[in-house]
Amino acid sequence: MTHGELNVPSAYAVPHTPAQGGMSSALMVADVHVFRHEFITQFRYSHCATVHPADMHILEPIEDHSTLYEEEKGTVFLARDVMTRMQKLSMQARRPVPLPAQRYHHRPRYSMPASMSSAHLRS
């Protein structure tokens, strides 16, 4: 999705708690905090969601040192290099897949007969 002039994902999810027993499993749901893109490198807390593993797709792993989480304000700031990589991923996803060369057939443009012209219709 886009926000302002940047093409960036509109949400950023952070795992809230590990799966039951401290172990994560491909068969267990995960609770995540969802952050909405706000401004350039800033994301604001939106809501908590429970996500099934089949619905979760990691686009870009983000190291802890590349984020600044201000829990009391509900904001996350991402490092500019991470935002640049995410912007490139977003642009690649939007790029149309080239189709094989095709022949385009020109359809002739039909004009109105003189008897149907607007000047004739007004009288």
PDB file of C-alpha atoms in Angstrom:
ATOM      1  CA  MET A   1       0.000   0.000   0.000  1.00  0.00           C
ATOM      2  CA  THR A   2       1.067   3.554  -0.322  1.00  0.00           C
ATOM      3  CA  HIS A   3       1.279   6.332   2.203  1.00  0.00           C
ATOM      4  CA  GLY A   4       2.185   9.805   1.091  1.00  0.00           C
ATOM      5  CA  GLU A   5       4.983   9.666  -1.470  1.00  0.00           C
ATOM      6  CA  LEU A   6       6.453   6.351  -0.311  1.00  0.00           C
ATOM      7  CA  ASN A   7       5.379   2.909  -1.429  1.00  0.00           C
ATOM      8  CA  VAL A   8       5.504   0.969   1.815  1.00  0.00           C
ATOM      9  CA  PRO A   9       3.393  -1.679   3.444  1.00  0.00           C
ATOM     10  CA  SER A  10       0.617  -0.110   5.481  1.00  0.00           C
ATOM     11  CA  ALA A  11       1.003  -2.368   8.491  1.00  0.00           C
ATOM     12  CA  TYR A  12       3.793  -3.936  10.468  1.00  0.00           C
ATOM     13  CA  ALA A  13       3.108  -6.887  12.795  1.00  0.00           C
ATOM     14  CA  VAL A  14       5.123  -7.707  15.894  1.00  0.00           C
ATOM     15  CA  PRO A  15       4.700 -11.055  17.709  1.00  0.00           C
ATOM     16  CA  HIS A  16       2.984 -10.345  21.021  1.00  0.00           C
ATOM     17  CA  THR A  17       3.627 -13.578  22.871  1.00  0.00           C
ATOM     18  CA  PRO A  18       5.270 -16.861  21.927  1.00  0.00           C
ATOM     19  CA  ALA A  19       3.039 -19.850  21.341  1.00  0.00           C
ATOM     20  CA  GLN A  20       1.896 -21.802  24.387  1.00  0.00           C
ATOM     21  CA  GLY A  21       4.797 -23.229  26.398  1.00  0.00           C
ATOM     22  CA  GLY A  22       7.305 -20.807  24.885  1.00  0.00           C
ATOM     23  CA  MET A  23       7.610 -22.855  21.714  1.00  0.00           C
ATOM     24  CA  SER A  24       6.349 -21.704  18.357  1.00  0.00           C
ATOM     25  CA  SER A  25       4.755 -24.184  16.006  1.00  0.00           C
ATOM     26  CA  ALA A  26       3.578 -24.029  12.418  1.00  0.00           C
ATOM     27  CA  LEU A  27       0.238 -25.404  13.638  1.00  0.00           C
ATOM     28  CA  MET A  28      -0.456 -22.859  16.389  1.00  0.00           C
ATOM     29  CA  VAL A  29      -1.950 -19.411  16.028  1.00  0.00           C
ATOM     30  CA  ALA A  30       0.104 -16.357  16.967  1.00  0.00           C
ATOM     31  CA  ASP A  31      -1.000 -13.193  18.725  1.00  0.00           C
ATOM     32  CA  VAL A  32       0.511 -10.150  17.017  1.00  0.00           C
ATOM     33  CA  HIS A  33       0.450  -6.396  17.531  1.00  0.00           C
ATOM     34  CA  VAL A  34      -0.454  -4.648  14.283  1.00  0.00           C
ATOM     35  CA  PHE A  35       1.093  -1.245  13.593  1.00  0.00           C
ATOM     36  CA  ARG A  36      -0.294   1.071  10.895  1.00  0.00           C
ATOM     37  CA  HIS A  37       2.103   3.120   8.753  1.00  0.00           C
ATOM     38  CA  GLU A  38       1.913   6.728   9.828  1.00  0.00           C
ATOM     39  CA  PHE A  39       4.763   8.793   8.468  1.00  0.00           C
ATOM     40  CA  ILE A  40       7.984   7.915   6.593  1.00  0.00           C
ATOM     41  CA  THR A  41       9.646   5.544   9.118  1.00  0.00           C
ATOM     42  CA  GLN A  42       6.964   5.723  11.839  1.00  0.00           C
ATOM     43  CA  PHE A  43       4.302   3.103  12.537  1.00  0.00           C
ATOM     44  CA  ARG A  44       1.579   3.495  15.208  1.00  0.00           C
ATOM     45  CA  TYR A  45      -0.093   0.698  17.171  1.00  0.00           C
ATOM     46  CA  SER A  46      -3.450  -0.224  15.644  1.00  0.00           C
ATOM     47  CA  HIS A  47      -4.711  -3.403  17.283  1.00  0.00           C
ATOM     48  CA  CYS A  48      -3.891  -6.903  18.471  1.00  0.00           C
ATOM     49  CA  ALA A  49      -4.838  -9.842  16.246  1.00  0.00           C
ATOM     50  CA  THR A  50      -4.674 -13.612  16.358  1.00  0.00           C
ATOM     51  CA  VAL A  51      -3.209 -14.908  13.112  1.00  0.00           C
ATOM     52  CA  HIS A  52      -3.155 -18.446  11.761  1.00  0.00           C
ATOM     53  CA  PRO A  53       0.266 -19.505  10.419  1.00  0.00           C
ATOM     54  CA  ALA A  54      -1.205 -20.079   6.944  1.00  0.00           C
ATOM     55  CA  ASP A  55      -2.180 -16.388   6.859  1.00  0.00           C
ATOM     56  CA  MET A  56       1.215 -15.084   7.996  1.00  0.00           C
ATOM     57  CA  HIS A  57       3.859 -14.156   5.419  1.00  0.00           C
ATOM     58  CA  ILE A  58       7.229 -12.717   6.404  1.00  0.00           C
ATOM     59  CA  LEU A  59       8.262 -10.215   3.752  1.00  0.00           C
ATOM     60  CA  GLU A  60      11.380  -8.915   5.454  1.00  0.00           C
ATOM     61  CA  PRO A  61      12.921 -10.144   8.711  1.00  0.00           C
ATOM     62  CA  ILE A  62      13.747  -7.095  10.833  1.00  0.00           C
ATOM     63  CA  GLU A  63      16.508  -7.171  13.428  1.00  0.00           C
ATOM     64  CA  ASP A  64      15.872  -5.567  16.825  1.00  0.00           C
ATOM     65  CA  HIS A  65      18.674  -3.033  16.289  1.00  0.00           C
ATOM     66  CA  SER A  66      16.779  -1.706  13.227  1.00  0.00           C
ATOM     67  CA  THR A  67      13.743  -0.674  15.285  1.00  0.00           C
ATOM     68  CA  LEU A  68      12.975   1.804  18.019  1.00  0.00           C
ATOM     69  CA  TYR A  69       9.837   0.813  19.924  1.00  0.00           C
ATOM     70  CA  GLU A  70       8.295   3.510  22.128  1.00  0.00           C
ATOM     71  CA  GLU A  71       5.766   1.380  23.987  1.00  0.00           C
ATOM     72  CA  GLU A  72       4.275   4.250  26.031  1.00  0.00           C
ATOM     73  CA  LYS A  73       3.480   6.142  22.799  1.00  0.00           C
ATOM     74  CA  GLY A  74       2.552   3.044  20.795  1.00  0.00           C
ATOM     75  CA  THR A  75       4.999   3.840  18.003  1.00  0.00           C
ATOM     76  CA  VAL A  76       7.705   1.925  16.178  1.00  0.00           C
ATOM     77  CA  PHE A  77      10.373   3.607  14.094  1.00  0.00           C
ATOM     78  CA  LEU A  78      12.177   1.580  11.438  1.00  0.00           C
ATOM     79  CA  ALA A  79      15.711   2.262  10.243  1.00  0.00           C
ATOM     80  CA  ARG A  80      15.855   3.979   6.862  1.00  0.00           C
ATOM     81  CA  ASP A  81      17.711   1.059   5.245  1.00  0.00           C
ATOM     82  CA  VAL A  82      14.858  -1.266   6.258  1.00  0.00           C
ATOM     83  CA  MET A  83      12.308   1.167   4.815  1.00  0.00           C
ATOM     84  CA  THR A  84      14.301   1.324   1.564  1.00  0.00           C
ATOM     85  CA  ARG A  85      14.290  -2.487   1.277  1.00  0.00           C
ATOM     86  CA  MET A  86      10.559  -2.625   2.049  1.00  0.00           C
ATOM     87  CA  GLN A  87       9.878   0.084  -0.533  1.00  0.00           C
ATOM     88  CA  LYS A  88      11.757  -1.961  -3.165  1.00  0.00           C
ATOM     89  CA  LEU A  89       9.764  -5.085  -2.244  1.00  0.00           C
ATOM     90  CA  SER A  90       6.544  -3.121  -2.551  1.00  0.00           C
ATOM     91  CA  MET A  91       7.507  -1.739  -5.964  1.00  0.00           C
ATOM     92  CA  GLN A  92       8.487  -5.204  -7.229  1.00  0.00           C
ATOM     93  CA  ALA A  93       5.142  -6.593  -6.122  1.00  0.00           C
ATOM     94  CA  ARG A  94       3.328  -3.864  -8.090  1.00  0.00           C
ATOM     95  CA  ARG A  95       5.343  -4.276 -11.279  1.00  0.00           C
ATOM     96  CA  PRO A  96       3.169  -5.960 -13.917  1.00  0.00           C
ATOM     97  CA  VAL A  97       4.320  -9.295 -15.273  1.00  0.00           C
ATOM     98  CA  PRO A  98       5.328  -8.833 -18.931  1.00  0.00           C
ATOM     99  CA  LEU A  99       3.131 -10.723 -21.353  1.00  0.00           C
ATOM    100  CA  PRO A 100       4.507 -12.501 -24.399  1.00  0.00           C
ATOM    101  CA  ALA A 101       4.495 -10.384 -27.552  1.00  0.00           C
ATOM    102  CA  GLN A 102       1.020 -10.255 -28.999  1.00  0.00           C
ATOM    103  CA  ARG A 103      -0.377  -8.866 -32.189  1.00  0.00           C
ATOM    104  CA  TYR A 104      -2.803  -6.082 -31.618  1.00  0.00           C
ATOM    105  CA  HIS A 105      -5.544  -5.766 -34.151  1.00  0.00           C
ATOM    106  CA  HIS A 106      -6.557  -2.267 -35.067  1.00  0.00           C
ATOM    107  CA  ARG A 107     -10.291  -1.870 -34.963  1.00  0.00           C
ATOM    108  CA  PRO A 108     -11.494   0.824 -37.325  1.00  0.00           C
ATOM    109  CA  ARG A 109     -13.187   3.769 -35.683  1.00  0.00           C
ATOM    110  CA  TYR A 110     -16.647   4.232 -37.012  1.00  0.00           C
ATOM    111  CA  SER A 111     -17.819   7.795 -37.445  1.00  0.00           C
ATOM    112  CA  MET A 112     -21.401   8.960 -37.312  1.00  0.00           C
ATOM    113  CA  PRO A 113     -23.115   9.354 -40.619  1.00  0.00           C
ATOM    114  CA  ALA A 114     -23.651  12.969 -41.618  1.00  0.00           C
ATOM    115  CA  SER A 115     -27.385  12.549 -41.074  1.00  0.00           C
ATOM    116  CA  MET A 116     -26.714  11.808 -37.348  1.00  0.00           C
ATOM    117  CA  SER A 117     -24.389  14.763 -36.723  1.00  0.00           C
ATOM    118  CA  SER A 118     -25.132  17.049 -33.753  1.00  0.00           C
ATOM    119  CA  ALA A 119     -25.977  19.942 -36.077  1.00  0.00           C
ATOM    120  CA  HIS A 120     -28.611  17.822 -37.781  1.00  0.00           C
ATOM    121  CA  LEU A 121     -30.022  16.554 -34.477  1.00  0.00           C
ATOM    122  CA  ARG A 122     -30.510  20.098 -33.106  1.00  0.00           C
ATOM    123  CA  SER A 123     -32.803  21.184 -35.924  1.00  0.00           C
TER     124      SER A 123
END
